[in-house]
Amino acid sequence: MKLLAIQALSAIDYVLFAAVLLISLGIGVFFAILARKVKNAEELLNAAQSAGLFPVSMSLLASFLSAITLLGTPPMVYETGTMYAWILLSIPIVICAANYIYIPVFYNCGVSSPYEYLGERFKCRIMQLLGALVFSFQMVVYMGIVLYVPCLAIGTVTGITVWGTGGLKAVLWTDAFQVGIMAASVLMPVIKGSIDHGGFTNIWNISSEGGRIIFNDGFGLVLALLLSCLSGLVLFAEYGECNPTRIKGMVTASDQILPYYVATKFSIAPGSVGIFIAGIVSASLSTVSSGCNSLVAVAFRDIMDPFFPPLKAQKKMILSKFMGFGFGGLTILFAYLSSFMGAAVQAALGLFGILAGPLLGIFTLGMLFPFANKYA
């Protein structure tokens, strides 16, 4: 199979990509101007608890759908099959557990952060500190991976080397805008692939013949598939066993396969590649912006407040902004280190398994076993 060469981005692609970045920046600047009236760090980090339902819900969605999901899942399905889609069954279980077990406990205890609960439950501030530190390390490393992934996409479609040189309300409304861009970037390859290969029925048949439809016949029916999984089947229908990563001079990492497909297939439609890249970058920015905000909040509530003398409101607000810059710098550092970790999905799942799993176990132990204490 002959692989196509990547065409240079058009002026429209660059304009659309720049427009998305400028709009995101503009939202941040707008709320930064409004935030001049904010008198303390709590209002800055909590949006004065006045944010509406729409931006909050969209921000949660945007934070969950990171660039790892959009770029990492399709090549995993392409290379290994749809077995990965079984992870979808865990989502309703997790949502129900969070809504009916964990969040009610935090709310009824009146704690300002989950890690404060650990300190109160086990009568040990060290537990609160360790929980906050584990979360902070996990989040910084995860944001580094999330930041690195769109660099691969940009490098693939532009030829540029990967390492070439407002508060919560701004985060919420920026995320709400970015959700729409992300949706477009996910739908584009699925729609284009369906058109090229005569509909999704043919894509499913090609993938089935190639051994990529794998569910072990657990239920006989597939309840739901992420669009990213569908993109993976599109990739298999397009390339089959001719993996672009195995051809010298094409792509070097599996996370670059989807950007390569978009860059070669959508070059005839000016602006479409720009929208795709903007969606990937939006997915990354939404996760990183929300993550930095949460890291600053955890640093204040679970590390500084319990162990250090209280600061004046004005000093605390200034310090929160500098801490945001600091966490951003650490994210860039871990983004560089992420280039040595391999595929993004495996790296992210491994990270959560190592750090988030034990942390979840501690919370579950405290909530479901009344006799548990700091010693056992």
C-alpha atoms as a printed R data frame, in Angstrom:
    type eleno elety resid chain resno       x       y      z
1   ATOM     1    CA   MET     A     1   0.000   0.000  0.000
2   ATOM     2    CA   LYS     A     2   1.332   3.408 -0.940
3   ATOM     3    CA   LEU     A     3   1.124   6.023  1.804
4   ATOM     4    CA   LEU     A     4   0.437   9.618  0.847
5   ATOM     5    CA   ALA     A     5   2.782  12.495  1.539
6   ATOM     6    CA   ILE     A     6   1.604  15.174  3.933
7   ATOM     7    CA   GLN     A     7   0.631  18.418  2.229
8   ATOM     8    CA   ALA     A     8   1.553  21.789  3.686
9   ATOM     9    CA   LEU     A     9  -1.129  23.523  5.729
10  ATOM    10    CA   SER     A    10  -3.086  26.204  3.919
11  ATOM    11    CA   ALA     A    11  -3.470  29.776  5.104
12  ATOM    12    CA   ILE     A    12  -7.046  28.983  6.165
13  ATOM    13    CA   ASP     A    13  -5.768  26.177  8.410
14  ATOM    14    CA   TYR     A    14  -3.390  28.540 10.167
15  ATOM    15    CA   VAL     A    15  -6.081  31.216 10.508
16  ATOM    16    CA   LEU     A    16  -8.582  28.802 12.066
17  ATOM    17    CA   PHE     A    17  -5.986  27.363 14.414
18  ATOM    18    CA   ALA     A    18  -4.856  30.830 15.483
19  ATOM    19    CA   ALA     A    19  -8.483  31.923 15.931
20  ATOM    20    CA   VAL     A    20  -9.159  29.115 18.399
21  ATOM    21    CA   LEU     A    21  -6.070  30.017 20.423
22  ATOM    22    CA   LEU     A    22  -6.943  33.719 20.381
23  ATOM    23    CA   ILE     A    23 -10.526  33.068 21.492
24  ATOM    24    CA   SER     A    24  -9.277  30.892 24.360
25  ATOM    25    CA   LEU     A    25  -6.788  33.589 25.314
26  ATOM    26    CA   GLY     A    26  -9.469  36.260 24.988
27  ATOM    27    CA   ILE     A    27 -11.778  34.430 27.394
28  ATOM    28    CA   GLY     A    28  -8.947  34.279 29.921
29  ATOM    29    CA   VAL     A    29  -8.142  37.976 29.519
30  ATOM    30    CA   PHE     A    30 -11.828  38.931 29.810
31  ATOM    31    CA   PHE     A    31 -12.281  37.133 33.109
32  ATOM    32    CA   ALA     A    32  -8.880  38.347 34.309
33  ATOM    33    CA   ILE     A    33 -10.182  41.907 33.889
34  ATOM    34    CA   LEU     A    34 -13.350  41.007 35.784
35  ATOM    35    CA   ALA     A    35 -11.237  39.317 38.458
36  ATOM    36    CA   ARG     A    36  -9.695  42.649 39.443
37  ATOM    37    CA   LYS     A    37 -12.632  42.988 41.832
38  ATOM    38    CA   VAL     A    38 -11.812  39.654 43.465
39  ATOM    39    CA   LYS     A    39 -10.373  40.223 46.914
40  ATOM    40    CA   ASN     A    40  -9.142  36.774 47.917
41  ATOM    41    CA   ALA     A    41  -7.833  33.490 46.537
42  ATOM    42    CA   GLU     A    42 -10.962  31.523 47.491
43  ATOM    43    CA   GLU     A    43 -13.109  33.529 45.083
44  ATOM    44    CA   LEU     A    44 -10.464  33.156 42.376
45  ATOM    45    CA   LEU     A    45 -10.191  29.376 42.773
46  ATOM    46    CA   ASN     A    46 -13.899  28.680 43.350
47  ATOM    47    CA   ALA     A    47 -15.341  31.209 40.858
48  ATOM    48    CA   ALA     A    48 -17.039  32.736 43.915
49  ATOM    49    CA   GLN     A    49 -19.346  29.670 43.688
50  ATOM    50    CA   SER     A    50 -21.425  31.615 41.162
51  ATOM    51    CA   ALA     A    51 -20.625  29.784 37.917
52  ATOM    52    CA   GLY     A    52 -23.642  28.556 35.960
53  ATOM    53    CA   LEU     A    53 -24.589  24.978 35.159
54  ATOM    54    CA   PHE     A    54 -23.567  25.159 31.486
55  ATOM    55    CA   PRO     A    55 -19.909  26.243 31.869
56  ATOM    56    CA   VAL     A    56 -19.373  23.911 34.832
57  ATOM    57    CA   SER     A    57 -20.790  20.868 33.022
58  ATOM    58    CA   MET     A    58 -18.902  21.683 29.819
59  ATOM    59    CA   SER     A    59 -15.694  22.188 31.805
60  ATOM    60    CA   LEU     A    60 -16.078  18.772 33.419
61  ATOM    61    CA   LEU     A    61 -16.648  17.212 29.995
62  ATOM    62    CA   ALA     A    62 -13.696  19.042 28.434
63  ATOM    63    CA   SER     A    63 -11.394  18.100 31.314
64  ATOM    64    CA   PHE     A    64 -12.376  14.448 30.984
65  ATOM    65    CA   LEU     A    65 -11.926  14.310 27.197
66  ATOM    66    CA   SER     A    66  -8.234  15.027 26.992
67  ATOM    67    CA   ALA     A    67  -5.975  14.884 23.954
68  ATOM    68    CA   ILE     A    68  -4.960  11.410 25.125
69  ATOM    69    CA   THR     A    69  -8.505  10.193 24.438
70  ATOM    70    CA   LEU     A    70  -8.700  11.853 21.032
71  ATOM    71    CA   LEU     A    71  -5.269  10.831 19.718
72  ATOM    72    CA   GLY     A    72  -4.298   7.827 21.843
73  ATOM    73    CA   THR     A    73  -7.438   5.700 21.573
74  ATOM    74    CA   PRO     A    74  -7.719   5.425 17.736
75  ATOM    75    CA   PRO     A    75  -4.232   3.917 17.242
76  ATOM    76    CA   MET     A    76  -4.806   1.522 20.154
77  ATOM    77    CA   VAL     A    77  -8.016   0.244 18.517
78  ATOM    78    CA   TYR     A    78  -6.248   0.187 15.135
79  ATOM    79    CA   GLU     A    79  -3.371  -1.935 16.447
80  ATOM    80    CA   THR     A    80  -5.127  -4.189 18.982
81  ATOM    81    CA   GLY     A    81  -8.867  -4.143 18.221
82  ATOM    82    CA   THR     A    82 -12.019  -2.996 19.991
83  ATOM    83    CA   MET     A    83 -11.361  -4.822 23.268
84  ATOM    84    CA   TYR     A    84 -10.363  -1.468 24.717
85  ATOM    85    CA   ALA     A    85 -13.965  -0.268 24.282
86  ATOM    86    CA   TRP     A    86 -15.006  -2.417 27.255
87  ATOM    87    CA   ILE     A    87 -13.651   0.387 29.396
88  ATOM    88    CA   LEU     A    88 -16.866   2.224 28.519
89  ATOM    89    CA   LEU     A    89 -18.782  -0.103 30.831
90  ATOM    90    CA   SER     A    90 -16.829   1.246 33.787
91  ATOM    91    CA   ILE     A    91 -17.961   4.836 33.197
92  ATOM    92    CA   PRO     A    92 -21.558   4.497 34.510
93  ATOM    93    CA   ILE     A    93 -20.257   2.472 37.458
94  ATOM    94    CA   VAL     A    94 -17.741   5.181 38.331
95  ATOM    95    CA   ILE     A    95 -20.330   7.951 37.943
96  ATOM    96    CA   CYS     A    96 -22.830   6.165 40.198
97  ATOM    97    CA   ALA     A    97 -20.167   5.429 42.815
98  ATOM    98    CA   ALA     A    98 -19.014   9.043 42.828
99  ATOM    99    CA   ASN     A    99 -22.567  10.438 42.998
100 ATOM   100    CA   TYR     A   100 -23.982   8.090 45.626
101 ATOM   101    CA   ILE     A   101 -20.990   7.055 47.749
102 ATOM   102    CA   TYR     A   102 -18.060   9.458 47.698
103 ATOM   103    CA   ILE     A   103 -19.444  12.948 46.984
104 ATOM   104    CA   PRO     A   104 -22.279  12.693 49.577
105 ATOM   105    CA   VAL     A   105 -19.704  11.822 52.242
106 ATOM   106    CA   PHE     A   106 -17.539  14.823 51.351
107 ATOM   107    CA   TYR     A   107 -20.581  17.098 51.267
108 ATOM   108    CA   ASN     A   108 -22.032  15.909 54.575
109 ATOM   109    CA   CYS     A   109 -18.662  16.222 56.294
110 ATOM   110    CA   GLY     A   110 -18.381  19.832 55.139
111 ATOM   111    CA   VAL     A   111 -14.793  19.450 53.924
112 ATOM   112    CA   SER     A   112 -13.350  21.853 51.357
113 ATOM   113    CA   SER     A   113 -11.284  19.149 49.631
114 ATOM   114    CA   PRO     A   114 -11.293  15.332 49.506
115 ATOM   115    CA   TYR     A   115  -7.901  15.194 51.206
116 ATOM   116    CA   GLU     A   116  -9.158  17.202 54.161
117 ATOM   117    CA   TYR     A   117 -11.551  14.291 54.678
118 ATOM   118    CA   LEU     A   118  -8.591  11.927 55.044
119 ATOM   119    CA   GLY     A   119  -7.118  14.114 57.779
120 ATOM   120    CA   GLU     A   120 -10.426  14.298 59.651
121 ATOM   121    CA   ARG     A   121 -11.379  10.650 59.156
122 ATOM   122    CA   PHE     A   122  -8.092   9.129 60.266
123 ATOM   123    CA   LYS     A   123  -7.275  11.896 62.799
124 ATOM   124    CA   CYS     A   124  -3.957  12.375 61.061
125 ATOM   125    CA   ARG     A   125  -2.877  15.461 59.134
126 ATOM   126    CA   ILE     A   126  -0.052  13.464 57.582
127 ATOM   127    CA   MET     A   127  -2.670  11.410 55.723
128 ATOM   128    CA   GLN     A   128  -4.117  14.635 54.332
129 ATOM   129    CA   LEU     A   129  -0.660  15.815 53.296
130 ATOM   130    CA   LEU     A   130   0.299  12.510 51.653
131 ATOM   131    CA   GLY     A   131  -2.991  12.335 49.760
132 ATOM   132    CA   ALA     A   132  -2.532  15.875 48.463
133 ATOM   133    CA   LEU     A   133   1.081  15.208 47.450
134 ATOM   134    CA   VAL     A   134   0.201  11.986 45.615
135 ATOM   135    CA   PHE     A   135  -2.611  13.756 43.757
136 ATOM   136    CA   SER     A   136  -0.369  16.706 42.890
137 ATOM   137    CA   PHE     A   137   2.385  14.490 41.505
138 ATOM   138    CA   GLN     A   138  -0.107  12.393 39.545
139 ATOM   139    CA   MET     A   139  -1.799  15.478 38.097
140 ATOM   140    CA   VAL     A   140   1.429  17.192 37.056
141 ATOM   141    CA   VAL     A   141   2.701  14.054 35.293
142 ATOM   142    CA   TYR     A   142  -0.687  13.507 33.638
143 ATOM   143    CA   MET     A   143  -0.829  17.113 32.427
144 ATOM   144    CA   GLY     A   144   2.657  16.657 31.004
145 ATOM   145    CA   ILE     A   145   1.441  13.696 28.944
146 ATOM   146    CA   VAL     A   146  -1.650  15.645 27.880
147 ATOM   147    CA   LEU     A   147   0.506  18.598 26.817
148 ATOM   148    CA   TYR     A   148   2.928  16.410 24.857
149 ATOM   149    CA   VAL     A   149   0.270  14.638 22.761
150 ATOM   150    CA   PRO     A   150  -0.885  17.684 20.728
151 ATOM   151    CA   CYS     A   151   2.770  18.481 20.071
152 ATOM   152    CA   LEU     A   152   2.948  15.182 18.192
153 ATOM   153    CA   ALA     A   153  -0.130  16.128 16.168
154 ATOM   154    CA   ILE     A   154   1.219  19.564 15.294
155 ATOM   155    CA   GLY     A   155   4.592  18.096 14.397
156 ATOM   156    CA   THR     A   156   2.948  15.512 12.142
157 ATOM   157    CA   VAL     A   157   0.849  17.912 10.067
158 ATOM   158    CA   THR     A   158   3.287  20.846  9.950
159 ATOM   159    CA   GLY     A   159   6.702  19.212  9.963
160 ATOM   160    CA   ILE     A   160   7.720  21.430 12.893
161 ATOM   161    CA   THR     A   161   9.792  19.601 15.497
162 ATOM   162    CA   VAL     A   162   7.949  18.764 18.714
163 ATOM   163    CA   TRP     A   163  10.244  20.899 20.863
164 ATOM   164    CA   GLY     A   164  10.469  24.023 18.751
165 ATOM   165    CA   THR     A   165  10.352  27.101 20.346
166 ATOM   166    CA   GLY     A   166  -7.993  34.662 35.119
167 ATOM   167    CA   GLY     A   167  -9.230  32.340 37.636
168 ATOM   168    CA   LEU     A   168 -11.674  29.414 37.539
169 ATOM   169    CA   LYS     A   169 -14.394  31.292 35.624
170 ATOM   170    CA   ALA     A   170 -11.977  31.795 32.734
171 ATOM   171    CA   VAL     A   171 -11.164  28.078 32.854
172 ATOM   172    CA   LEU     A   172 -14.852  27.116 32.798
173 ATOM   173    CA   TRP     A   173 -15.888  29.312 29.870
174 ATOM   174    CA   THR     A   174 -12.734  28.492 27.892
175 ATOM   175    CA   ASP     A   175 -13.504  24.785 28.357
176 ATOM   176    CA   ALA     A   176 -17.098  25.329 27.255
177 ATOM   177    CA   PHE     A   177 -15.856  26.888 24.004
178 ATOM   178    CA   GLN     A   178 -13.269  24.164 23.494
179 ATOM   179    CA   VAL     A   179 -15.816  21.338 23.811
180 ATOM   180    CA   GLY     A   180 -17.334  22.331 20.462
181 ATOM   181    CA   ILE     A   181 -13.937  22.384 18.793
182 ATOM   182    CA   MET     A   182 -13.083  18.974 20.243
183 ATOM   183    CA   ALA     A   183 -16.367  17.521 18.982
184 ATOM   184    CA   ALA     A   184 -15.547  18.661 15.453
185 ATOM   185    CA   SER     A   185 -12.051  17.140 15.584
186 ATOM   186    CA   VAL     A   186 -13.425  13.764 16.703
187 ATOM   187    CA   LEU     A   187 -16.257  13.631 14.149
188 ATOM   188    CA   MET     A   188 -14.142  14.628 11.125
189 ATOM   189    CA   PRO     A   189 -12.114  11.412 10.650
190 ATOM   190    CA   VAL     A   190 -15.146   9.203 11.350
191 ATOM   191    CA   ILE     A   191 -17.322  10.981  8.772
192 ATOM   192    CA   LYS     A   192 -14.554  11.193  6.161
193 ATOM   193    CA   GLY     A   193 -13.597   7.549  6.645
194 ATOM   194    CA   SER     A   194 -17.216   6.435  6.315
195 ATOM   195    CA   ILE     A   195 -17.534   8.326  3.027
196 ATOM   196    CA   ASP     A   196 -14.260   6.952  1.624
197 ATOM   197    CA   HIS     A   197 -15.047   3.329  2.485
198 ATOM   198    CA   GLY     A   198 -18.719   3.189  1.547
199 ATOM   199    CA   GLY     A   199 -20.289   3.616  4.952
200 ATOM   200    CA   PHE     A   200 -19.534   2.363  8.405
201 ATOM   201    CA   THR     A   201 -20.914  -1.099  7.621
202 ATOM   202    CA   ASN     A   202 -17.997  -1.664  5.244
203 ATOM   203    CA   ILE     A   203 -15.558  -0.279  7.814
204 ATOM   204    CA   TRP     A   204 -16.954  -2.699 10.396
205 ATOM   205    CA   ASN     A   205 -16.675  -5.628  7.942
206 ATOM   206    CA   ILE     A   206 -13.084  -4.744  7.011
207 ATOM   207    CA   SER     A   207 -12.147  -4.423 10.673
208 ATOM   208    CA   SER     A   208 -13.911  -7.686 11.508
209 ATOM   209    CA   GLU     A   209 -12.079  -9.563  8.736
210 ATOM   210    CA   GLY     A   210  -8.832  -8.108 10.018
211 ATOM   211    CA   GLY     A   211  -9.511  -9.330 13.544
212 ATOM   212    CA   ARG     A   212 -10.079  -5.910 15.099
213 ATOM   213    CA   ILE     A   213 -13.658  -6.459 16.362
214 ATOM   214    CA   ILE     A   214 -12.975  -8.171 19.687
215 ATOM   215    CA   PHE     A   215 -15.426  -8.370 22.585
216 ATOM   216    CA   ASN     A   216 -15.034 -12.062 23.519
217 ATOM   217    CA   ASP     A   217 -18.791 -12.345 22.882
218 ATOM   218    CA   GLY     A   218 -19.365 -11.207 26.460
219 ATOM   219    CA   PHE     A   219 -22.834  -9.773 25.852
220 ATOM   220    CA   GLY     A   220 -23.274 -10.301 22.116
221 ATOM   221    CA   LEU     A   221 -24.022  -6.618 21.660
222 ATOM   222    CA   VAL     A   222 -21.876  -3.530 21.813
223 ATOM   223    CA   LEU     A   223 -23.684  -1.030 24.039
224 ATOM   224    CA   ALA     A   224 -21.649   1.989 23.078
225 ATOM   225    CA   LEU     A   225 -18.405   2.954 21.389
226 ATOM   226    CA   LEU     A   226 -16.484   6.139 21.740
227 ATOM   227    CA   LEU     A   227 -15.988   8.124 18.545
228 ATOM   228    CA   SER     A   228 -12.283   7.692 19.152
229 ATOM   229    CA   CYS     A   229 -12.751   3.919 18.930
230 ATOM   230    CA   LEU     A   230 -14.639   4.395 15.673
231 ATOM   231    CA   SER     A   231 -11.720   6.454 14.394
232 ATOM   232    CA   GLY     A   232  -9.478   3.494 15.168
233 ATOM   233    CA   LEU     A   233 -11.616   1.251 12.959
234 ATOM   234    CA   VAL     A   234 -11.458   3.887 10.225
235 ATOM   235    CA   LEU     A   235  -7.659   3.748 10.473
236 ATOM   236    CA   PHE     A   236  -7.670  -0.030 10.082
237 ATOM   237    CA   ALA     A   237 -10.016   0.174  7.099
238 ATOM   238    CA   GLU     A   238  -7.611   2.675  5.537
239 ATOM   239    CA   TYR     A   239  -4.221   1.127  6.320
240 ATOM   240    CA   GLY     A   240  -4.968  -2.503  7.209
241 ATOM   241    CA   GLU     A   241  -1.792  -4.244  8.348
242 ATOM   242    CA   CYS     A   242   0.357  -1.570  6.660
243 ATOM   243    CA   ASN     A   243   1.051   0.360  9.859
244 ATOM   244    CA   PRO     A   244   2.459   3.829  9.012
245 ATOM   245    CA   THR     A   245   4.811   3.603 12.010
246 ATOM   246    CA   ARG     A   246   6.659   0.748 10.309
247 ATOM   247    CA   ILE     A   247   7.457   2.770  7.206
248 ATOM   248    CA   LYS     A   248  10.540   4.925  7.439
249 ATOM   249    CA   GLY     A   249   9.960   8.617  6.915
250 ATOM   250    CA   MET     A   250   6.235   8.600  7.702
251 ATOM   251    CA   VAL     A   251   5.364   8.661 11.407
252 ATOM   252    CA   THR     A   252   7.482   7.568 14.336
253 ATOM   253    CA   ALA     A   253   4.854   7.046 17.065
254 ATOM   254    CA   SER     A   254   1.438   5.407 17.111
255 ATOM   255    CA   ASP     A   255  -0.091   8.605 18.514
256 ATOM   256    CA   GLN     A   256   0.763  10.278 15.189
257 ATOM   257    CA   ILE     A   257  -1.291   7.906 13.013
258 ATOM   258    CA   LEU     A   258  -4.586   9.790 13.310
259 ATOM   259    CA   PRO     A   259  -2.997  13.217 12.611
260 ATOM   260    CA   TYR     A   260  -1.240  11.653  9.609
261 ATOM   261    CA   TYR     A   261  -4.565  10.311  8.322
262 ATOM   262    CA   VAL     A   262  -6.257  13.698  8.741
263 ATOM   263    CA   ALA     A   263  -3.342  15.575  7.152
264 ATOM   264    CA   THR     A   264  -3.350  13.358  4.055
265 ATOM   265    CA   LYS     A   265  -7.104  12.900  3.615
266 ATOM   266    CA   PHE     A   266  -8.329  16.405  4.393
267 ATOM   267    CA   SER     A   267  -5.710  18.399  2.492
268 ATOM   268    CA   ILE     A   268  -8.249  18.916 -0.318
269 ATOM   269    CA   ALA     A   269 -10.572  20.750  2.094
270 ATOM   270    CA   PRO     A   270  -8.824  23.953  3.247
271 ATOM   271    CA   GLY     A   271  -9.373  24.659  6.921
272 ATOM   272    CA   SER     A   272 -10.341  21.134  7.954
273 ATOM   273    CA   VAL     A   273  -6.856  20.197  9.172
274 ATOM   274    CA   GLY     A   274  -6.696  23.456 11.104
275 ATOM   275    CA   ILE     A   275  -9.977  22.620 12.846
276 ATOM   276    CA   PHE     A   276  -8.683  19.153 13.727
277 ATOM   277    CA   ILE     A   277  -5.453  20.470 15.230
278 ATOM   278    CA   ALA     A   278  -7.382  23.188 17.062
279 ATOM   279    CA   GLY     A   279  -9.612  20.492 18.570
280 ATOM   280    CA   ILE     A   280  -6.634  18.466 19.779
281 ATOM   281    CA   VAL     A   281  -4.978  21.542 21.280
282 ATOM   282    CA   SER     A   282  -8.297  22.557 22.877
283 ATOM   283    CA   ALA     A   283  -8.565  19.131 24.480
284 ATOM   284    CA   SER     A   284  -5.096  19.558 25.918
285 ATOM   285    CA   LEU     A   285  -5.606  23.140 27.092
286 ATOM   286    CA   SER     A   286  -8.899  22.335 28.812
287 ATOM   287    CA   THR     A   287  -7.296  19.569 30.864
288 ATOM   288    CA   VAL     A   288  -4.180  21.562 31.719
289 ATOM   289    CA   SER     A   289  -6.072  24.739 32.681
290 ATOM   290    CA   SER     A   290  -8.464  22.877 34.978
291 ATOM   291    CA   GLY     A   291  -5.594  20.827 36.362
292 ATOM   292    CA   CYS     A   292  -3.490  23.862 37.254
293 ATOM   293    CA   ASN     A   293  -6.457  25.441 39.017
294 ATOM   294    CA   SER     A   294  -7.113  22.290 41.055
295 ATOM   295    CA   LEU     A   295  -3.431  21.927 41.949
296 ATOM   296    CA   VAL     A   296  -3.301  25.459 43.337
297 ATOM   297    CA   ALA     A   297  -6.484  24.839 45.338
298 ATOM   298    CA   VAL     A   298  -5.127  21.585 46.792
299 ATOM   299    CA   ALA     A   299  -1.778  23.207 47.592
300 ATOM   300    CA   PHE     A   300  -3.509  25.895 49.663
301 ATOM   301    CA   ARG     A   301  -6.145  23.807 51.399
302 ATOM   302    CA   ASP     A   302  -4.222  20.619 52.110
303 ATOM   303    CA   ILE     A   303  -0.574  21.642 52.320
304 ATOM   304    CA   MET     A   304  -0.251  25.298 53.297
305 ATOM   305    CA   ASP     A   305  -3.323  25.987 55.469
306 ATOM   306    CA   PRO     A   306  -2.888  23.022 57.867
307 ATOM   307    CA   PHE     A   307   0.883  23.344 58.292
308 ATOM   308    CA   PHE     A   308   1.813  27.014 57.784
309 ATOM   309    CA   PRO     A   309   0.736  30.301 59.385
310 ATOM   310    CA   PRO     A   310  -2.258  31.921 57.636
311 ATOM   311    CA   LEU     A   311  -1.562  34.521 54.950
312 ATOM   312    CA   LYS     A   312  -3.401  37.754 54.320
313 ATOM   313    CA   ALA     A   313  -6.027  37.542 51.583
314 ATOM   314    CA   GLN     A   314  -4.128  39.762 49.139
315 ATOM   315    CA   LYS     A   315  -0.853  37.870 49.573
316 ATOM   316    CA   LYS     A   316  -2.667  34.566 49.212
317 ATOM   317    CA   MET     A   317  -4.241  35.648 45.925
318 ATOM   318    CA   ILE     A   318  -0.888  36.817 44.516
319 ATOM   319    CA   LEU     A   319   0.785  33.602 45.635
320 ATOM   320    CA   SER     A   320  -1.949  31.523 43.988
321 ATOM   321    CA   LYS     A   321  -1.163  33.112 40.619
322 ATOM   322    CA   PHE     A   322   2.580  32.462 40.986
323 ATOM   323    CA   MET     A   323   1.836  28.876 41.977
324 ATOM   324    CA   GLY     A   324  -0.203  28.504 38.797
325 ATOM   325    CA   PHE     A   325   2.837  29.590 36.780
326 ATOM   326    CA   GLY     A   326   4.975  27.158 38.767
327 ATOM   327    CA   PHE     A   327   2.713  24.198 38.087
328 ATOM   328    CA   GLY     A   328   2.649  25.209 34.431
329 ATOM   329    CA   GLY     A   329   6.449  25.067 34.355
330 ATOM   330    CA   LEU     A   330   6.437  21.604 35.934
331 ATOM   331    CA   THR     A   331   3.894  20.490 33.344
332 ATOM   332    CA   ILE     A   332   6.224  21.564 30.530
333 ATOM   333    CA   LEU     A   333   9.072  19.637 32.175
334 ATOM   334    CA   PHE     A   334   7.002  16.462 32.377
335 ATOM   335    CA   ALA     A   335   5.792  17.017 28.820
336 ATOM   336    CA   TYR     A   336   9.416  16.683 27.749
337 ATOM   337    CA   LEU     A   337   9.855  13.545 29.861
338 ATOM   338    CA   SER     A   338   6.649  12.125 28.344
339 ATOM   339    CA   SER     A   339   8.426  11.767 25.012
340 ATOM   340    CA   PHE     A   340  10.269   8.787 26.534
341 ATOM   341    CA   MET     A   341   7.149   7.046 27.909
342 ATOM   342    CA   GLY     A   342   5.775   5.428 24.750
343 ATOM   343    CA   ALA     A   343   2.104   5.457 23.745
344 ATOM   344    CA   ALA     A   344   0.023   8.061 25.583
345 ATOM   345    CA   VAL     A   345  -2.886   5.806 26.577
346 ATOM   346    CA   GLN     A   346  -0.648   3.170 28.155
347 ATOM   347    CA   ALA     A   347   1.327   5.849 29.996
348 ATOM   348    CA   ALA     A   348  -1.833   7.499 31.346
349 ATOM   349    CA   LEU     A   349  -3.464   4.227 32.393
350 ATOM   350    CA   GLY     A   350  -0.258   3.096 34.072
351 ATOM   351    CA   LEU     A   351   0.007   6.396 35.942
352 ATOM   352    CA   PHE     A   352  -3.556   6.191 37.263
353 ATOM   353    CA   GLY     A   353  -3.146   2.544 38.160
354 ATOM   354    CA   ILE     A   354  -0.008   3.192 40.193
355 ATOM   355    CA   LEU     A   355  -1.100   6.375 41.996
356 ATOM   356    CA   ALA     A   356  -4.866   6.863 41.749
357 ATOM   357    CA   GLY     A   357  -5.683   3.233 42.550
358 ATOM   358    CA   PRO     A   358  -4.125   3.198 46.050
359 ATOM   359    CA   LEU     A   359  -5.560   6.664 46.737
360 ATOM   360    CA   LEU     A   360  -9.057   5.408 45.881
361 ATOM   361    CA   GLY     A   361  -8.445   2.457 48.179
362 ATOM   362    CA   ILE     A   362  -7.688   4.760 51.122
363 ATOM   363    CA   PHE     A   363 -10.895   6.755 50.588
364 ATOM   364    CA   THR     A   364 -12.936   3.551 50.270
365 ATOM   365    CA   LEU     A   365 -11.351   2.138 53.420
366 ATOM   366    CA   GLY     A   366 -12.259   5.241 55.397
367 ATOM   367    CA   MET     A   367 -15.856   5.411 54.131
368 ATOM   368    CA   LEU     A   368 -16.888   1.758 54.197
369 ATOM   369    CA   PHE     A   369 -14.956   0.394 57.179
370 ATOM   370    CA   PRO     A   370 -15.716   2.362 60.375
371 ATOM   371    CA   PHE     A   371 -13.188   0.405 62.440
372 ATOM   372    CA   ALA     A   372 -10.250   1.441 60.214
373 ATOM   373    CA   ASN     A   373  -7.810   3.969 61.677
374 ATOM   374    CA   LYS     A   374  -4.453   5.493 60.807
375 ATOM   375    CA   TYR     A   375  -2.670   2.318 61.883
376 ATOM   376    CA   ALA     A   376  -4.795  -0.209 59.988
